[in-house]
Backbone as CSV, one residue per row, in Angstrom:
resi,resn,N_x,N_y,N_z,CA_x,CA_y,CA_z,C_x,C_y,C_z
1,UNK,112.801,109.164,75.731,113.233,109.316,74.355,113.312,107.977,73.632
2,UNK,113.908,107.021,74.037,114.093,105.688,73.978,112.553,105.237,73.119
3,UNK,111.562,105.407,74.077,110.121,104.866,74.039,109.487,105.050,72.337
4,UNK,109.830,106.656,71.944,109.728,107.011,70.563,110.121,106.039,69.636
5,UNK,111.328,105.272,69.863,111.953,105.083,68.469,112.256,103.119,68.826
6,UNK,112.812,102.590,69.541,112.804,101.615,70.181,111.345,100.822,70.057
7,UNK,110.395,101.473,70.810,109.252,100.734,71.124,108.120,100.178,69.642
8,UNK,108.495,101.081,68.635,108.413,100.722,67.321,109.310,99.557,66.587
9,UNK,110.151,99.580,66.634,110.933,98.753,66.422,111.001,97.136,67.039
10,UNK,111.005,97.283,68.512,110.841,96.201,69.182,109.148,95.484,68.713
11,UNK,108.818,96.106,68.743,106.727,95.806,68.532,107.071,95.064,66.979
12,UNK,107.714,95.504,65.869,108.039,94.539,65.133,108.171,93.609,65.228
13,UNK,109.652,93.438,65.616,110.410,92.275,65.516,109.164,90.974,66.561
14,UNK,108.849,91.914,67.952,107.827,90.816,67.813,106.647,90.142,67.695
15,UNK,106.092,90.728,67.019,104.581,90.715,66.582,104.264,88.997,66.258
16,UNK,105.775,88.546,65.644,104.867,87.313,64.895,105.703,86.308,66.288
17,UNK,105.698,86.868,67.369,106.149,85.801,68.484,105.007,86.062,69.479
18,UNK,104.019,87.265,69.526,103.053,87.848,70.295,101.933,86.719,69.254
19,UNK,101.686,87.160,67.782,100.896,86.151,67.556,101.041,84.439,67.312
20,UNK,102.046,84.077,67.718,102.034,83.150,68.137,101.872,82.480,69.627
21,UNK,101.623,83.305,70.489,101.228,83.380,71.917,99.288,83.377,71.767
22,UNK,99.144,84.196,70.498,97.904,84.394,70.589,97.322,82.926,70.677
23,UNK,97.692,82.084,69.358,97.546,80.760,68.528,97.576,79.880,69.563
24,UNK,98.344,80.124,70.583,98.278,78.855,71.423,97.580,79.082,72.574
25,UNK,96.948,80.319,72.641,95.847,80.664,73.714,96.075,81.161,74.744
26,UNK,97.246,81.916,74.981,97.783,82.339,75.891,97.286,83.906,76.024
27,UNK,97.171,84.375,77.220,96.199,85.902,77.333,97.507,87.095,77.474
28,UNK,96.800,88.012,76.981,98.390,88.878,77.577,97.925,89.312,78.877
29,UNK,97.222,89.153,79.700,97.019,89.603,81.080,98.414,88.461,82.217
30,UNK,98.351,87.032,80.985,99.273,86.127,81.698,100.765,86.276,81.311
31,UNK,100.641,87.036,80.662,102.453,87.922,79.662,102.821,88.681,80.784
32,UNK,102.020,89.445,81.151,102.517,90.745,82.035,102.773,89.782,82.790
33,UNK,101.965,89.097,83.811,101.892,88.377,85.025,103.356,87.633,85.070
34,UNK,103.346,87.167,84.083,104.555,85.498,83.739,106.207,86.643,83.556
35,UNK,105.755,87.741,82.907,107.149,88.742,82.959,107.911,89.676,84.173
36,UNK,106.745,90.222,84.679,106.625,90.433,86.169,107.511,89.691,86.971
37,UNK,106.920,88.568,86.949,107.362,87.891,88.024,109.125,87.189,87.532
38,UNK,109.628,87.157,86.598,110.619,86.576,86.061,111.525,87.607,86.240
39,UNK,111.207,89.392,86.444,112.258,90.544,86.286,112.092,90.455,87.214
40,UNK,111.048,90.246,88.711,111.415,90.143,90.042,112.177,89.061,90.821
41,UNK,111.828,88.026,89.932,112.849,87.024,90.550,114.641,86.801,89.815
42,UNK,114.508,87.225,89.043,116.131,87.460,88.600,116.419,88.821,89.168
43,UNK,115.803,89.544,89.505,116.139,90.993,90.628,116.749,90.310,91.964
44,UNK,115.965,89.457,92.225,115.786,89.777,93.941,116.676,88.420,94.186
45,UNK,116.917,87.843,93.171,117.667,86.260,93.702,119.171,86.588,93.255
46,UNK,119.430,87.224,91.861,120.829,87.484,91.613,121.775,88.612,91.945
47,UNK,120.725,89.725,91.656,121.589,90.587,92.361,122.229,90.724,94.028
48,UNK,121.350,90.383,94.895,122.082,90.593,96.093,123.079,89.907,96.561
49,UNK,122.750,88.504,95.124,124.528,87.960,95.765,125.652,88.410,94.393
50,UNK,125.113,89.175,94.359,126.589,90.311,93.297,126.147,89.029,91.957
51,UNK,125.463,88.275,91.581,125.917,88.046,90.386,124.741,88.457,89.025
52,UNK,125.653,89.773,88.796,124.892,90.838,88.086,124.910,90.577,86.713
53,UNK,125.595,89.529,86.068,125.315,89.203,84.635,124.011,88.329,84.486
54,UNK,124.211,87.404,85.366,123.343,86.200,84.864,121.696,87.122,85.603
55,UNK,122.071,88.186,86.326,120.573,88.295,86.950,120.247,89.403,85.876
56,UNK,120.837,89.843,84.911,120.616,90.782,83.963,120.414,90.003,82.636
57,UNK,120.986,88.620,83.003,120.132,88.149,81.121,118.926,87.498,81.978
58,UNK,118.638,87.235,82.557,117.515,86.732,83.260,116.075,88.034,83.224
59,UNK,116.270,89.000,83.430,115.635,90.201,83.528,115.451,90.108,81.760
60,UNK,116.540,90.621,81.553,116.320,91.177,79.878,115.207,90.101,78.793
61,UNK,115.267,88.640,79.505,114.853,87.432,79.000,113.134,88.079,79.062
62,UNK,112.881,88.203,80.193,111.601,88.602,80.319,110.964,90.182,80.401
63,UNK,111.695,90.913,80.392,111.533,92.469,80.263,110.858,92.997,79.028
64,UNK,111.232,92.033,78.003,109.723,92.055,76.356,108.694,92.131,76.901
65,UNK,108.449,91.384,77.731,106.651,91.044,78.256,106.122,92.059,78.004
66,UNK,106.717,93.000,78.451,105.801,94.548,78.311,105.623,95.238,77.105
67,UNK,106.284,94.815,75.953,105.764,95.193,74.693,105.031,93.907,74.133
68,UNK,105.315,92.672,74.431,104.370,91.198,73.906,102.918,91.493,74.356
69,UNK,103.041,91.878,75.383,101.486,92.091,76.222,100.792,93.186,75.375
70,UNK,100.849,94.224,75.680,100.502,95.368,74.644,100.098,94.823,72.714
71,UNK,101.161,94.275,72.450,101.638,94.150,71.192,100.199,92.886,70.560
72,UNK,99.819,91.901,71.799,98.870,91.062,71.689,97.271,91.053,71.654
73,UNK,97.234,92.782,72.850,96.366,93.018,72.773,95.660,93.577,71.846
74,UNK,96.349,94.418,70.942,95.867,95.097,69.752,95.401,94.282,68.813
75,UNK,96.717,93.099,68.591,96.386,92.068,67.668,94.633,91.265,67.811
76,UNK,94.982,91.254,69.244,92.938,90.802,69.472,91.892,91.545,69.605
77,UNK,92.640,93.204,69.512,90.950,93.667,69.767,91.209,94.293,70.961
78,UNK,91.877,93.802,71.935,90.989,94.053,73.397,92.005,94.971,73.971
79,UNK,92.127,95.669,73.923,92.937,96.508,74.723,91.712,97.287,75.422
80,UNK,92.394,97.225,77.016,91.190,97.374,78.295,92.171,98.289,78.944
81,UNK,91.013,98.998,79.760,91.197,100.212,81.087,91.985,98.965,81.616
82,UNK,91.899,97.759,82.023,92.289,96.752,83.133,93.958,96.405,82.411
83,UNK,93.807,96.676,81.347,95.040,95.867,81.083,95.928,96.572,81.009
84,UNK,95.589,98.000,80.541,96.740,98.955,80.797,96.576,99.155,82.425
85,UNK,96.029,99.528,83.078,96.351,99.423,84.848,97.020,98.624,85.329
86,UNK,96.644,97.235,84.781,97.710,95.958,85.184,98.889,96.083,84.668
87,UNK,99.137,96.322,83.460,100.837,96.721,82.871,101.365,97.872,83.404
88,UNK,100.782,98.830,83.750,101.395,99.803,84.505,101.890,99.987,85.824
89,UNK,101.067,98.933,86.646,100.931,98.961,87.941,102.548,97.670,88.167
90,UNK,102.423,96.467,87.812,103.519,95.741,87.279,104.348,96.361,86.868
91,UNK,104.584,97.147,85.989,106.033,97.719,85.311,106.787,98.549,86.999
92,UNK,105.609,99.217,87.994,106.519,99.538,88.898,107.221,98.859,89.659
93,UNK,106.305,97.526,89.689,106.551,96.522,90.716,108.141,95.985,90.197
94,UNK,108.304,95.703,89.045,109.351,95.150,88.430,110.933,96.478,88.278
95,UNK,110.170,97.455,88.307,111.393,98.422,88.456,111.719,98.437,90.009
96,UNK,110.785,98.323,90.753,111.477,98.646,92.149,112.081,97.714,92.331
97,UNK,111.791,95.517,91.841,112.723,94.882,92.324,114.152,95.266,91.327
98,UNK,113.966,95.682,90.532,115.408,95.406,89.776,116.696,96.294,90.714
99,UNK,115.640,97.821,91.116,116.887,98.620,92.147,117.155,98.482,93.597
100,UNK,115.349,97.476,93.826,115.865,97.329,95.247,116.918,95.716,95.519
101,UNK,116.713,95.265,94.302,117.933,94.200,94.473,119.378,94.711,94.683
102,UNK,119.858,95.635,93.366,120.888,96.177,93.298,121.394,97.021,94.442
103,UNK,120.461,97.803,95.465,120.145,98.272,96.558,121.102,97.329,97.874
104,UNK,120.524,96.166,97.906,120.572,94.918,98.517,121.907,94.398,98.141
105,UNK,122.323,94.223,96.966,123.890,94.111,96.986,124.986,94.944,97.395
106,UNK,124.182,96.243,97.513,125.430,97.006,97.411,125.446,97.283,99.444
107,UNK,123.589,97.218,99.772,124.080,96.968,101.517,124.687,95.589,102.146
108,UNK,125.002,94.808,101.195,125.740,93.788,102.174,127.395,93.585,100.806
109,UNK,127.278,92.454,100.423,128.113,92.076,99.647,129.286,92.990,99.262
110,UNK,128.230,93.739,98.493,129.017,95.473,97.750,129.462,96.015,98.262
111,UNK,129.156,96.296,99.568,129.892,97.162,100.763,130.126,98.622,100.225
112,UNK,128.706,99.058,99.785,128.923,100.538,99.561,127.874,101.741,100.068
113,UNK,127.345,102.062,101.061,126.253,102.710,101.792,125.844,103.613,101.146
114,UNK,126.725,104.228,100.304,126.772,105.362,98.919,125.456,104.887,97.882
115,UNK,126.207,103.897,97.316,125.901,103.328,96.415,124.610,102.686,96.408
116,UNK,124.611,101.892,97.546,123.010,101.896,98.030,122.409,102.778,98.259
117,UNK,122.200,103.718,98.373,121.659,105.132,98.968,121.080,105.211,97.577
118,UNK,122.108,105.424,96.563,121.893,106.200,95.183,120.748,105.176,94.127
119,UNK,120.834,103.696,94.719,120.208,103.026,94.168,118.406,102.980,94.470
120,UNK,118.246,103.336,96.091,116.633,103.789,96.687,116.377,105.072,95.789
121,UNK,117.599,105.917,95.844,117.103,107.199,94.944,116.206,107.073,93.862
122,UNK,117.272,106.451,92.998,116.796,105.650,91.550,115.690,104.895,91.290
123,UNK,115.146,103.874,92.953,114.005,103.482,92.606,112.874,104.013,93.444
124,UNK,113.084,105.487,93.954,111.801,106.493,94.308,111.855,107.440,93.653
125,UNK,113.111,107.854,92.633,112.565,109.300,91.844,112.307,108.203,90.695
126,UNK,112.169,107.489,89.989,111.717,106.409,89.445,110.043,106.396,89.413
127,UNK,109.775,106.196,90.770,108.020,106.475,91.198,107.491,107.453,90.879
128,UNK,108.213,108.464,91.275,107.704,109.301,91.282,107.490,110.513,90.100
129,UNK,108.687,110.104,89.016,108.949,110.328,87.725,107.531,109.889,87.516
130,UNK,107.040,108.732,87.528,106.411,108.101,86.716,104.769,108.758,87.179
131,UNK,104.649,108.932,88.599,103.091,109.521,89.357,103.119,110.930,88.323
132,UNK,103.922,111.663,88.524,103.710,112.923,88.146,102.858,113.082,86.394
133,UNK,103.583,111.990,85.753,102.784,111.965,84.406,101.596,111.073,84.555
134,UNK,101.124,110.357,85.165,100.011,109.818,85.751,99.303,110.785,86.419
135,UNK,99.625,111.559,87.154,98.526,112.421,88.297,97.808,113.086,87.445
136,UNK,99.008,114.085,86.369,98.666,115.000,85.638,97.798,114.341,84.712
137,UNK,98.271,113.275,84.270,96.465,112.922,83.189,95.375,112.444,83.872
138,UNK,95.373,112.356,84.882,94.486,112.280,86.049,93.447,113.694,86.109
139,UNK,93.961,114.515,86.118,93.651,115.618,86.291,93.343,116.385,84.419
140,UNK,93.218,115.550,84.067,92.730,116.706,82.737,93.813,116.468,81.774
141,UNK,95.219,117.044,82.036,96.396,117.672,81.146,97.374,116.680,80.572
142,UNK,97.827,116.590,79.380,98.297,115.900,78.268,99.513,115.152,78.875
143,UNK,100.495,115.973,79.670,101.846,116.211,80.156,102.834,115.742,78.636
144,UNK,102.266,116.598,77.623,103.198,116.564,76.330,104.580,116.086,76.969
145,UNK,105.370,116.083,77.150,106.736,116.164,77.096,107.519,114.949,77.058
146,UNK,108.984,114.866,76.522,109.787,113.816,76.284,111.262,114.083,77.464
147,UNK,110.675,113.309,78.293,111.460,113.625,79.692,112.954,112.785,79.254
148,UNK,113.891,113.657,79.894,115.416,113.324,79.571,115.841,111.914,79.810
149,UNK,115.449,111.388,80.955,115.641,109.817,81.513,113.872,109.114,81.612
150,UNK,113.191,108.239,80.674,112.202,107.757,81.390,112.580,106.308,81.829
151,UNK,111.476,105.414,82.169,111.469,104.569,81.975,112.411,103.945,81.119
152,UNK,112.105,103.320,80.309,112.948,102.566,78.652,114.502,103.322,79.182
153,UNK,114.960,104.579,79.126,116.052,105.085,79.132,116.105,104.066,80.710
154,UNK,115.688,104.386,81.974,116.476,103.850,83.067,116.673,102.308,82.939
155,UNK,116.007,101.650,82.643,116.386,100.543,82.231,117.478,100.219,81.188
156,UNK,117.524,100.789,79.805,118.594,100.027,79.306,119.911,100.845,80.105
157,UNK,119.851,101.981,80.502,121.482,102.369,81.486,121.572,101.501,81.910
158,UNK,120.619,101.060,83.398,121.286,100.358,84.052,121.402,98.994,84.046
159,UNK,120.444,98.022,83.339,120.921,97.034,82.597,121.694,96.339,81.905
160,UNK,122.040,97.476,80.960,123.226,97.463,80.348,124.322,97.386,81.066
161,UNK,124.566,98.427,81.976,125.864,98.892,82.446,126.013,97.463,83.818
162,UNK,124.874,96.828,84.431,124.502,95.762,85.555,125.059,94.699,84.460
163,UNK,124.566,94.345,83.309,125.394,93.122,83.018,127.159,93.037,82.576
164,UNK,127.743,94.581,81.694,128.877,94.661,81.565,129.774,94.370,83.205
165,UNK,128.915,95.040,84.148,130.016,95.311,85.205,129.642,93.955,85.592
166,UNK,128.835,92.651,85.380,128.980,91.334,85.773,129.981,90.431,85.231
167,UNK,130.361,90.976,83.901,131.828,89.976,83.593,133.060,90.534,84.188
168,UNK,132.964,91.718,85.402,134.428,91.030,86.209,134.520,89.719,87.041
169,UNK,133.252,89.279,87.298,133.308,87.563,87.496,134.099,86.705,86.808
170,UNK,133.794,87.089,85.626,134.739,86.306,84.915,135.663,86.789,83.684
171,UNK,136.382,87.613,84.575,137.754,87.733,84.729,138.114,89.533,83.729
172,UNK,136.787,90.316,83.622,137.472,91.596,82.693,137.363,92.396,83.419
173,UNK,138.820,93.110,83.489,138.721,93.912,84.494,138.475,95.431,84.047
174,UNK,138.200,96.374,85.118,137.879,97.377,85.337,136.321,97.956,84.787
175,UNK,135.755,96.698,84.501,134.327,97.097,83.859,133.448,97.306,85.217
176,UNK,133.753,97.050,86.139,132.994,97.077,87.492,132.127,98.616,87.837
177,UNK,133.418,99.165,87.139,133.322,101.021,87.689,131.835,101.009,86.640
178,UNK,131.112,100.500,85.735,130.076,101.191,84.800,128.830,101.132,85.761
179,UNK,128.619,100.499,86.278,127.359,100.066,87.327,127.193,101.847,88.425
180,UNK,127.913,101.658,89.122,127.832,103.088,89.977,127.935,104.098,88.908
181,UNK,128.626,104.363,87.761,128.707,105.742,87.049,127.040,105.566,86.300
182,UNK,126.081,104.708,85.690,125.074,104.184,85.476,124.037,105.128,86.968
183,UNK,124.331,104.628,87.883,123.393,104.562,88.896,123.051,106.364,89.202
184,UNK,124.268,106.823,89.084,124.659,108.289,89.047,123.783,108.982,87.925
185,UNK,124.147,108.154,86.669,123.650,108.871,85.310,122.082,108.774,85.463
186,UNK,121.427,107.597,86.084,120.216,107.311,86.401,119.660,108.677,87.814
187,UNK,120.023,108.897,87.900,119.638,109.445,89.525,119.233,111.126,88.942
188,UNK,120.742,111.371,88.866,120.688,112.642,87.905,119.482,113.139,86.655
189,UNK,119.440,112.522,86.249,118.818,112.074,84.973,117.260,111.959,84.954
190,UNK,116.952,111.394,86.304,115.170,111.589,87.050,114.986,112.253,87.250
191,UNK,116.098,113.506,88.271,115.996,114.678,88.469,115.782,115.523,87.641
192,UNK,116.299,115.830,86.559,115.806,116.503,85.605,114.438,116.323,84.849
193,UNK,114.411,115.084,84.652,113.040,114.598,84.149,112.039,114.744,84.959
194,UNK,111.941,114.950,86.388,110.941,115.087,87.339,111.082,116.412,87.112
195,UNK,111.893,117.643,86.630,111.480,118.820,86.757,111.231,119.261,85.706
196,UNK,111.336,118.772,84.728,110.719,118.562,82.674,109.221,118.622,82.722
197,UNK,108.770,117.456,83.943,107.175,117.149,83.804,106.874,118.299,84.776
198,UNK,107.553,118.885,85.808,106.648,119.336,87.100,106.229,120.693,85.971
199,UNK,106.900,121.116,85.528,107.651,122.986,84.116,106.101,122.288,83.691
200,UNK,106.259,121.148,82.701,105.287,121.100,81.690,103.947,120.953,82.604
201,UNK,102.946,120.477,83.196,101.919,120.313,83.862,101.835,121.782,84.590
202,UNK,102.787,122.560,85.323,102.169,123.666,85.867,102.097,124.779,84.474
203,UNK,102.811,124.273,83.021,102.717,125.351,81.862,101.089,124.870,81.572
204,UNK,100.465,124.049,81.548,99.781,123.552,80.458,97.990,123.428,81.410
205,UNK,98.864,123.030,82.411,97.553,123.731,83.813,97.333,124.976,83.867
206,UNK,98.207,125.954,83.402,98.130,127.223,83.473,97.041,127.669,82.210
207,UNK,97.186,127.006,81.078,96.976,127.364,80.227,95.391,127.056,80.084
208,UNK,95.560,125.633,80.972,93.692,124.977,80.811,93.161,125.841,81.695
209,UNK,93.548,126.280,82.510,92.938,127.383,83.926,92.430,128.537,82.675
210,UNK,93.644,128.954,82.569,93.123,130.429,81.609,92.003,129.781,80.437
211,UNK,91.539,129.105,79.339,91.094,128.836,78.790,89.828,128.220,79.519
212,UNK,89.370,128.218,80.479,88.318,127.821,81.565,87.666,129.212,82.037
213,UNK,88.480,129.979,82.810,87.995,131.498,83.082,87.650,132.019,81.676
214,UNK,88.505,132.116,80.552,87.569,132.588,79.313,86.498,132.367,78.608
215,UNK,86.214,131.217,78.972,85.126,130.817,78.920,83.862,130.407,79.509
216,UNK,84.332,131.060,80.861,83.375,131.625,82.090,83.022,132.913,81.534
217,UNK,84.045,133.483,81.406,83.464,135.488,81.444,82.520,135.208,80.007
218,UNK,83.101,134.740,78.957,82.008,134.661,77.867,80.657,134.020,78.112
């Protein structure tokens, strides 16, 4: 839902920071690459030692990439089969470090087996959220639908809620509890959305099937 209204907005504000990336010769194949790697390394270095603010402005710092990249390519022309594969293929890479970090704090530091559990959830119905609308346009069918939690939605939850619950470091209390109620709202939230897309692709497969045989017998 997020993606609708957000991703317009954001593509604004930075268009004249994308064409200024252009001006100085910079590719967006090296945006994705250079963003990628900045949401995996503020994943995988801050979170497992619990310090979930600074590894969440670190993420958020570079988490644009994925509309700069896009946003650059249009500006030049070139938007490629390669470049959307590469931004897509990256955007998983960068979601799995963000939960398998959080994952990683919560099996040592965090001391919560729960909580880690709920966080692998988050970053395999995550995958798999995401294959199902991939397979299906793979296969022919649109997969119309505006799934309850995507992408954009799992990220700003738990982002959001990963940097609030990082200022009990320094010193506010009871914000800790938003991170696990987040991880929950995330988990839940795929689930439904994985059964939004599975409804829509077997409605709409149904429909290309029938519209295939009718136009056999004719």
């Amino acid at each position: 839902m997020l993606n609708k209204y957000a991703r317009a907005f954001f593509t604004r504000v930075l268009t004249p920071f994308a064409a200024l990336l252009i001006r100085l010769g910079v590719t967006p194949d090296a945006v994705t690459l250079v963003g990628t790697g900045g949401v995996v390394a503020g994943a995988l270095i801050f979170f497992p030692q619990g310090e979930l603010f600074w590894g969440t402005i670190v993420i958020t710092l570079f988490v644009f990439s994925d509309l700069v990249d896009g946003n650059m390519a249009r500006q030049l022309g070139r938007s490629s089969r390669w470049g959307a594969f590469l931004d897509s293929t990256l955007d998983r890479v960068a979601d799995s470090a963000i939960f398998g970090g959080l994952a990683l704090w919560y099996a040592g530091g965090g001391d919560s087996l729960v909580l880690c559990a709920i966080a692998i959830f988050c970053l395999a119905s995550g995958q798999v959220v995401s294959y199902t609308k991939a397979r299906g346009e793979a296969i022919g069918l649109p997969v119309n639908v505006n799934g309850l939690v995507e992408r954009a939605e799992r990220l700003v939850i738990s982002l959001v809620a990963c940097g609030l619950s990082g200022l009990h470091a320094f010193g506010v209390p009871g914000v800790e509890i938003l991170l696990p109620i987040a991880l929950w709202v995330v988990a839940i939230g795929s689930i439904v959305t994985l059964g939004q897309r599975v409804v829509t692709v077997r409605r709409e497969s149904a429909e290309a099937d029938a519209v295939a045989q009718g136009g056999n017998s004719a």
